[in-house]
Coordinates of N, CA and C in Angstrom, one line a residue:
M288 N 87.9 91.1 97.1 CA 88.8 92.0 96.9 C 88.6 93.3 97.8
V289 N 89.7 93.6 98.6 CA 89.5 94.8 99.2 C 89.6 96.2 98.5
K290 N 88.6 97.3 98.7 CA 88.6 98.4 97.9 C 89.8 99.3 98.5
E291 N 90.5 99.8 97.7 CA 91.6 101.0 98.1 C 91.3 102.0 98.9
G292 N 91.8 102.3 99.6 CA 91.3 103.5 100.7 C 90.7 104.7 100.0
R293 N 89.4 105.4 100.7 CA 88.5 106.4 99.9 C 89.2 107.8 100.7
N294 N 89.7 108.5 99.9 CA 90.2 109.6 100.4 C 89.1 110.8 100.7
K295 N 88.3 110.6 101.9 CA 88.0 111.6 102.3 C 88.4 112.8 102.4
E296 N 87.4 113.9 102.8 CA 88.0 115.3 103.4 C 88.8 115.4 104.5
D297 N 88.1 114.5 105.6 CA 88.8 114.6 107.0 C 89.5 113.4 107.3
Y298 N 89.6 111.9 106.2 CA 90.3 111.2 106.6 C 90.3 110.1 105.7
L299 N 91.0 109.1 105.3 CA 91.1 108.0 104.5 C 90.4 106.7 105.2
F300 N 89.5 106.2 104.0 CA 88.9 105.1 104.8 C 88.9 104.1 103.8
F301 N 89.3 102.8 104.9 CA 89.4 101.7 104.1 C 88.3 100.5 104.3
E302 N 87.0 100.4 104.1 CA 86.2 99.3 104.1 C 86.5 98.1 104.1
G303 N 86.0 97.7 105.6 CA 86.4 96.5 105.9 C 85.5 95.1 104.9
E304 N 86.3 94.4 104.3 CA 85.3 92.8 103.9 C 84.1 92.3 104.7
K305 N 83.2 92.3 104.2 CA 82.2 91.4 105.2 C 82.4 90.0 105.3
K306 N 83.0 89.5 106.3 CA 83.5 88.1 106.8 C 82.4 87.3 107.5
N307 N 81.4 87.9 108.3 CA 80.6 86.7 108.7 C 79.2 87.8 109.1
Q308 N 78.4 87.6 110.0 CA 77.2 88.3 110.6 C 77.7 89.4 111.5
A309 N 78.7 89.1 111.9 CA 79.2 89.9 113.5 C 79.9 91.1 112.8
K310 N 79.3 92.2 113.2 CA 79.8 93.6 112.6 C 81.3 93.5 113.6
S311 N 82.5 94.0 113.1 CA 83.1 94.3 113.8 C 83.6 96.2 114.1
P312 N 84.3 96.4 115.2 CA 84.1 98.0 115.3 C 85.1 98.5 114.1
L313 N 84.6 99.6 114.0 CA 85.5 100.7 113.4 C 86.5 101.1 114.3
L314 N 88.0 101.1 113.4 CA 89.0 101.5 113.7 C 89.5 103.0 113.2
I315 N 89.6 103.8 114.4 CA 89.8 105.3 114.5 C 91.3 105.2 114.5
F316 N 92.3 106.0 113.4 CA 93.7 105.6 113.8 C 94.0 107.5 113.5
Y317 N 95.0 108.0 114.6 CA 95.8 109.3 115.0 C 97.4 108.9 114.4
P318 N 97.4 109.5 113.2 CA 99.0 109.2 112.8 C 99.9 109.9 113.7
G319 N 101.3 109.4 113.6 CA 102.3 109.9 114.4 C 102.7 111.4 114.1
A320 N 103.3 112.0 114.6 CA 103.6 113.5 114.1 C 104.3 113.7 112.9
L321 N 104.2 114.7 112.4 CA 104.5 114.6 110.9 C 104.5 113.5 110.1
V322 N 103.7 112.6 110.6 CA 103.7 111.6 109.2 C 102.4 111.7 108.5
E323 N 102.4 111.4 107.1 CA 101.2 111.5 106.3 C 100.2 110.1 106.7
P324 N 99.1 110.1 106.6 CA 98.1 109.3 106.8 C 98.2 108.0 106.1
E325 N 98.6 108.2 104.6 CA 98.7 107.6 103.4 C 99.8 106.2 104.2
S326 N 100.7 106.7 104.7 CA 102.1 105.8 105.3 C 101.2 104.8 106.2
Y327 N 100.6 104.7 106.7 CA 99.6 103.6 107.3 C 99.2 102.4 106.6
S328 N 98.6 103.0 105.5 CA 97.8 102.0 104.1 C 97.9 101.0 104.5
I329 N 99.3 100.0 104.3 CA 99.8 98.9 104.5 C 98.9 98.0 105.2
W330 N 99.0 98.3 106.4 CA 98.4 97.2 107.7 C 96.6 98.1 107.4
A331 N 96.1 99.0 107.1 CA 94.8 99.3 107.0 C 94.4 98.4 105.7
Q332 N 94.8 98.4 104.9 CA 94.4 97.6 103.8 C 94.1 96.0 104.3
D333 N 95.0 95.3 105.1 CA 95.1 94.0 105.8 C 94.0 93.9 106.9
L334 N 93.6 94.9 107.8 CA 93.0 95.0 108.6 C 91.4 94.9 107.6
A335 N 91.2 95.7 106.8 CA 90.1 95.6 106.0 C 89.8 94.2 105.2
K336 N 90.9 93.8 104.9 CA 91.0 92.4 104.2 C 90.1 91.4 104.7
N337 N 90.7 91.5 106.5 CA 90.1 90.7 107.7 C 89.0 91.5 108.4
G338 N 88.1 92.3 107.7 CA 86.5 92.5 107.9 C 86.7 93.6 109.0
Y339 N 87.6 94.6 109.2 CA 87.8 95.8 109.9 C 88.0 96.8 109.2
S340 N 87.2 97.9 109.4 CA 86.9 99.0 108.8 C 87.7 100.0 109.1
V341 N 89.0 100.7 108.4 CA 89.5 101.7 108.8 C 89.4 103.0 108.5
A342 N 89.9 104.2 109.4 CA 89.7 105.4 109.3 C 90.9 105.9 109.7
I343 N 91.8 106.5 108.7 CA 93.3 106.9 109.1 C 92.8 108.4 109.2
V344 N 92.9 109.4 109.9 CA 92.9 110.8 110.4 C 93.7 111.4 109.8
K345 N 93.3 112.4 109.1 CA 93.8 113.5 108.4 C 94.2 114.9 109.4
M346 N 95.2 115.1 110.1 CA 95.4 115.9 110.9 C 96.1 117.2 110.5
P347 N 95.7 118.1 111.2 CA 96.0 119.9 110.5 C 97.8 119.6 110.7
L348 N 98.3 119.9 109.7 CA 99.7 120.1 109.3 C 100.5 118.8 109.7
D349 N 99.8 117.6 109.8 CA 100.3 116.3 110.2 C 100.6 116.1 111.8
L350 N 99.7 116.9 112.6 CA 99.9 116.8 114.0 C 98.4 116.7 114.6
A351 N 98.6 115.3 115.4 CA 97.6 114.8 116.0 C 97.2 116.1 117.3
V352 N 98.3 116.8 117.6 CA 97.9 117.7 118.7 C 97.1 118.9 118.4
I353 N 97.3 119.2 117.3 CA 96.2 120.1 116.9 C 94.9 119.9 116.2
G354 N 94.6 118.4 116.2 CA 93.6 117.9 115.7 C 92.8 116.8 116.8
G355 N 93.2 117.3 117.6 CA 92.6 116.0 118.8 C 91.3 115.8 118.8
N356 N 90.2 116.4 118.4 CA 88.7 115.9 118.1 C 88.3 115.3 117.0
K357 N 89.8 115.2 116.2 CA 89.0 114.9 114.3 C 87.8 113.7 114.7
A358 N 88.3 112.5 115.3 CA 87.6 111.7 115.1 C 85.9 112.0 115.5
D359 N 85.6 113.4 116.2 CA 84.2 113.6 115.6 C 83.8 113.6 114.6
K360 N 84.2 114.1 113.4 CA 83.8 113.8 112.4 C 83.5 112.3 111.9
I361 N 84.6 111.5 112.4 CA 84.0 110.4 112.0 C 83.4 109.6 112.5
K362 N 83.1 110.0 113.5 CA 81.6 109.6 114.4 C 80.6 110.0 113.7
E363 N 80.4 111.1 113.2 CA 78.9 111.6 112.6 C 78.8 110.8 111.3
D364 N 79.8 110.4 110.7 CA 79.5 109.8 109.3 C 78.9 108.3 110.0
F365 N 79.6 108.0 110.9 CA 79.2 106.3 111.2 C 78.4 106.3 112.5
P366 N 77.3 107.0 112.9 CA 77.0 107.2 113.9 C 76.4 106.0 114.7
D367 N 75.9 105.2 114.3 CA 75.6 103.8 115.2 C 76.5 103.2 115.2
S368 N 78.2 103.1 114.8 CA 79.2 102.2 114.8 C 79.8 102.0 116.4
D369 N 80.4 100.9 116.6 CA 81.3 100.7 117.8 C 82.2 101.2 116.9
Y370 N 83.4 101.8 118.1 CA 84.8 101.9 117.4 C 85.7 101.7 118.8
V371 N 86.8 101.3 118.1 CA 88.2 101.8 118.8 C 88.7 102.6 118.3
I372 N 90.2 103.2 119.3 CA 90.3 104.5 118.6 C 91.9 104.3 119.1
G373 N 93.0 104.8 118.7 CA 94.3 104.7 118.8 C 95.2 105.5 118.1
G374 N 96.2 104.9 118.0 CA 97.6 105.8 117.1 C 98.6 105.5 117.5
H375 N 99.6 105.9 116.6 CA 101.2 106.1 116.5 C 101.7 107.2 117.1
S376 N 102.7 106.9 118.2 CA 103.7 108.1 118.9 C 102.8 108.8 119.3
L377 N 103.0 110.6 119.1 CA 102.2 111.5 119.1 C 100.3 111.2 119.1
G378 N 100.3 110.6 118.1 CA 98.9 110.2 117.9 C 98.1 109.3 118.5
G379 N 99.2 108.4 119.4 CA 98.2 107.8 120.5 C 98.2 108.5 121.5
V380 N 99.1 109.7 121.8 CA 98.6 110.5 123.0 C 97.4 111.1 122.8
M381 N 97.2 111.3 122.0 CA 96.0 112.4 121.4 C 94.8 111.3 121.3
A382 N 95.1 110.4 121.0 CA 93.8 109.6 121.0 C 93.1 109.1 122.3
S383 N 94.3 108.9 123.5 CA 94.1 108.5 124.8 C 93.0 109.6 125.4
R384 N 93.7 110.9 124.9 CA 93.0 112.0 125.3 C 91.5 112.0 124.9
Y385 N 91.0 111.8 123.8 CA 89.8 111.7 123.1 C 89.3 110.6 123.8
A386 N 89.6 109.5 124.0 CA 88.8 108.3 124.7 C 88.8 108.8 126.1
N387 N 89.5 109.4 126.6 CA 89.3 110.1 128.0 C 88.0 110.5 128.5
K388 N 88.1 111.9 127.1 CA 86.8 112.8 127.0 C 85.9 111.7 127.0
N389 N 85.6 111.0 126.0 CA 84.4 110.2 125.7 C 84.4 108.7 126.4
H390 N 84.8 108.6 127.7 CA 84.9 107.3 128.4 C 83.5 106.9 128.5
S391 N 82.4 107.7 128.6 CA 81.1 107.2 128.6 C 80.4 106.9 127.6
D392 N 81.0 107.3 126.1 CA 80.4 106.8 125.2 C 80.3 105.1 124.9
S393 N 79.0 104.9 124.5 CA 78.8 103.4 124.7 C 79.1 102.5 123.5
H394 N 79.6 103.7 122.5 CA 80.5 103.0 121.4 C 81.7 102.8 121.1
L395 N 82.1 103.5 122.2 CA 83.8 103.1 122.4 C 84.3 101.7 123.1
K396 N 84.7 100.8 122.6 CA 85.2 99.4 122.5 C 86.3 99.0 122.7
G397 N 87.2 100.1 122.7 CA 88.8 99.9 123.1 C 89.9 101.0 122.5
V398 N 91.0 101.0 123.2 CA 91.9 101.8 122.8 C 93.1 101.3 122.6
F399 N 94.1 101.9 121.1 CA 95.2 100.8 121.3 C 96.3 102.2 121.0
F400 N 97.6 101.9 121.5 CA 98.8 102.2 121.2 C 99.7 101.8 120.8
M401 N 100.6 102.3 119.8 CA 101.7 101.7 118.5 C 102.8 102.8 118.9
A402 N 103.2 102.3 119.6 CA 104.8 103.0 120.1 C 104.3 104.4 120.8
S403 N 103.8 104.1 121.7 CA 102.8 105.3 122.3 C 102.6 105.1 123.8
Y404 N 102.0 105.9 124.1 CA 101.6 105.7 126.0 C 100.5 107.1 126.1
P405 N 99.4 107.2 127.0 CA 98.6 108.1 127.8 C 99.6 109.0 128.3
D406 N 98.8 110.3 128.4 CA 99.6 111.1 129.3 C 98.2 111.7 130.6
K407 N 99.0 112.2 131.3 CA 97.8 112.3 132.4 C 96.2 112.8 132.0
K408 N 96.6 113.9 131.1 CA 95.3 114.3 130.1 C 94.8 113.0 129.5
G409 N 95.3 111.8 129.4 CA 94.7 110.9 128.9 C 94.3 109.5 129.6
T410 N 94.6 109.7 130.4 CA 94.6 108.1 131.5 C 93.6 108.0 131.1
L411 N 93.7 106.4 131.1 CA 92.9 105.0 131.1 C 92.6 104.5 132.2
K412 N 93.3 105.0 133.8 CA 93.5 103.9 134.5 C 91.9 103.3 135.3
E413 N 91.2 104.0 134.8 CA 89.9 103.7 135.3 C 88.7 103.5 134.3
S414 N 89.6 103.1 133.1 CA 88.5 103.2 132.3 C 88.2 101.5 131.8
A415 N 87.0 101.1 131.8 CA 86.7 100.0 131.6 C 86.6 99.2 129.7
V416 N 87.2 99.8 129.4 CA 87.6 99.3 127.8 C 88.8 98.8 128.0
P417 N 88.9 97.9 127.1 CA 90.3 96.8 126.6 C 91.5 97.9 126.2
V418 N 92.4 97.7 126.6 CA 93.7 98.5 126.0 C 94.6 97.8 125.5
L419 N 95.4 98.2 124.3 CA 96.8 97.2 124.1 C 97.4 98.3 123.7
S420 N 98.9 97.9 123.9 CA 100.1 98.6 124.1 C 101.1 97.6 123.3
I421 N 101.3 98.2 122.0 CA 102.1 97.7 120.9 C 103.4 98.0 121.1
T422 N 104.5 97.8 121.1 CA 106.1 98.2 120.9 C 106.7 97.6 119.9
A423 N 108.3 97.8 119.6 CA 108.8 97.0 119.4 C 110.3 97.2 119.7
T424 N 110.9 96.4 119.4 CA 112.5 96.0 120.3 C 113.3 96.7 119.8
K425 N 113.3 97.1 118.3 CA 114.3 98.2 117.9 C 114.3 99.3 118.0
D426 N 113.1 99.8 118.5 CA 112.4 101.4 118.5 C 113.3 101.9 119.4
K427 N 114.2 102.9 118.9 CA 114.9 104.0 119.8 C 114.3 105.3 119.6
V428 N 113.3 105.8 119.3 CA 112.6 107.0 119.1 C 112.0 106.9 120.4
L429 N 111.2 106.1 121.0 CA 109.8 106.1 122.0 C 110.9 106.2 123.1
N430 N 110.6 107.0 124.0 CA 111.4 107.5 125.4 C 110.7 106.2 126.3
Q431 N 111.9 105.3 126.3 CA 111.5 104.2 127.3 C 111.2 104.3 128.8
K432 N 111.9 105.5 129.4 CA 111.7 105.7 130.8 C 110.2 106.4 131.0
A433 N 109.8 107.5 129.8 CA 108.5 107.9 130.0 C 107.3 106.8 129.6
Y434 N 107.5 105.7 128.7 CA 106.7 104.9 128.6 C 106.5 103.9 129.7
E435 N 107.3 103.6 130.5 CA 107.4 102.9 132.0 C 106.3 103.6 133.0
E436 N 107.0 104.9 132.8 CA 106.1 106.0 133.8 C 104.9 105.9 133.7
A437 N 104.3 106.2 132.7 CA 103.0 106.4 131.6 C 102.1 105.0 132.0
K438 N 102.5 103.8 132.6 CA 101.7 103.0 132.4 C 101.2 103.1 133.8
Q439 N 101.3 104.0 134.8 CA 100.3 104.3 136.0 C 99.0 105.1 135.2
Y440 N 99.2 105.2 133.9 CA 97.7 106.0 133.4 C 97.0 104.8 132.4
L441 N 97.4 103.5 132.8 CA 96.6 102.6 131.6 C 96.1 101.4 133.2
P442 N 94.8 100.8 132.5 CA 94.4 99.9 133.4 C 95.3 98.7 133.8
E443 N 94.8 98.1 135.0 CA 96.0 96.9 135.1 C 95.6 96.0 134.3
R444 N 94.6 95.7 133.8 CA 94.5 94.7 132.7 C 95.0 94.8 131.0
T445 N 95.5 95.9 130.8 CA 96.4 96.6 129.7 C 97.0 95.5 129.2
E446 N 96.7 95.2 127.9 CA 97.8 94.1 127.1 C 98.9 94.5 126.2
Y447 N 100.2 93.8 126.9 CA 101.3 94.7 126.2 C 101.6 93.3 125.2
V448 N 102.1 94.1 123.8 CA 102.8 93.0 122.6 C 103.9 93.9 122.3
S449 N 104.8 92.9 122.3 CA 106.2 93.8 121.4 C 106.6 92.8 120.4
I450 N 106.8 93.7 119.3 CA 107.2 93.2 118.3 C 108.4 93.0 118.0
N451 N 109.2 91.6 118.3 CA 110.5 91.6 118.0 C 111.3 91.8 116.3
G452 N 112.0 92.9 116.6 CA 112.7 93.2 115.6 C 112.5 94.2 115.0
G453 N 111.2 95.1 115.2 CA 110.2 95.8 114.7 C 110.7 97.2 115.1
N454 N 110.9 98.5 114.5 CA 111.3 99.8 115.1 C 110.4 100.6 114.9
H455 N 110.4 102.1 115.1 CA 109.4 103.0 115.5 C 108.9 103.4 114.0
G456 N 109.7 103.5 113.1 CA 109.1 104.1 111.9 C 108.4 102.6 111.2
G457 N 108.6 101.6 111.4 CA 107.9 100.5 110.8 C 106.4 100.0 111.5
F458 N 105.9 101.1 112.1 CA 104.6 101.3 112.1 C 103.6 102.1 110.9
G459 N 104.5 102.5 110.4 CA 104.5 103.2 109.2 C 105.0 102.6 108.0
S460 N 105.1 103.4 106.9 CA 105.8 103.0 105.7 C 106.2 104.4 105.4
Y461 N 106.9 105.3 106.3 CA 107.6 106.8 105.9 C 109.5 106.8 105.7
G462 N 109.3 105.1 105.9 CA 111.1 105.4 105.5 C 111.9 105.7 106.9
E463 N 113.0 106.1 106.6 CA 113.8 105.8 108.0 C 113.1 107.2 109.0
Q464 N 113.6 106.8 110.4 CA 113.3 108.4 110.9 C 114.9 108.3 112.0
K465 N 115.3 109.7 112.0 CA 116.4 110.2 112.8 C 116.2 109.4 114.1
G466 N 117.4 108.9 114.4 CA 117.0 108.2 115.7 C 117.1 107.0 116.0
D467 N 116.0 106.6 115.1 CA 115.5 105.3 115.3 C 116.2 104.1 114.8
G468 N 116.4 103.0 115.7 CA 117.2 101.8 115.4 C 116.9 101.1 114.1
E469 N 117.5 100.1 114.0 CA 117.6 99.2 112.4 C 116.6 98.0 112.8
A470 N 115.3 98.2 111.8 CA 114.5 97.1 111.9 C 115.2 95.8 111.1
E471 N 114.8 94.7 111.8 CA 115.3 93.6 111.5 C 114.1 92.9 110.4
I472 N 112.9 93.4 110.6 CA 111.9 92.8 109.8 C 111.2 93.8 108.9
S473 N 110.5 93.4 108.2 CA 109.8 94.7 107.2 C 108.5 94.8 107.6
N474 N 107.9 96.1 107.0 CA 106.5 96.2 107.6 C 105.5 95.6 106.4
A475 N 105.9 95.1 105.4 CA 105.0 94.7 104.3 C 104.4 93.6 104.7

């Protein structure tokens, strides 16, 4: 049975079930702008059931742009853990900046984007870690032109995945978002 997320001072923590001897990296997640961390609990619980511990960062005023170094606290709490970092929308931008600043950290094992992309300050072009970019076909919030232009800041070996029928708000569970497309799938 997966434990419910534990409410820590700086993050929500979902402890991964022990599935085998191999230790999975910790997943550090930066939420989208003005989105409460609890909105990402559904998939965090699913990842925990599959052996991955997840820390969803609590951002000041729910804005990753003013809490870009919040992953430091999680790394302090888990000093020997390998980790991957990423985020949704603006959270992904700030997560890439964090990864860029910490590119020499031997515990950093990957970066992921959910309806997001890096900016110049968060370039991962020369990064040796794997990068995953996830988008959704009904997302009308993600600026597609900026997304395409931002690919210059990603390594050539970046893996791109598109969720057919998903929308921007579907990466979390926070309801409809103004200007978003209508999802053809559920996020549950």
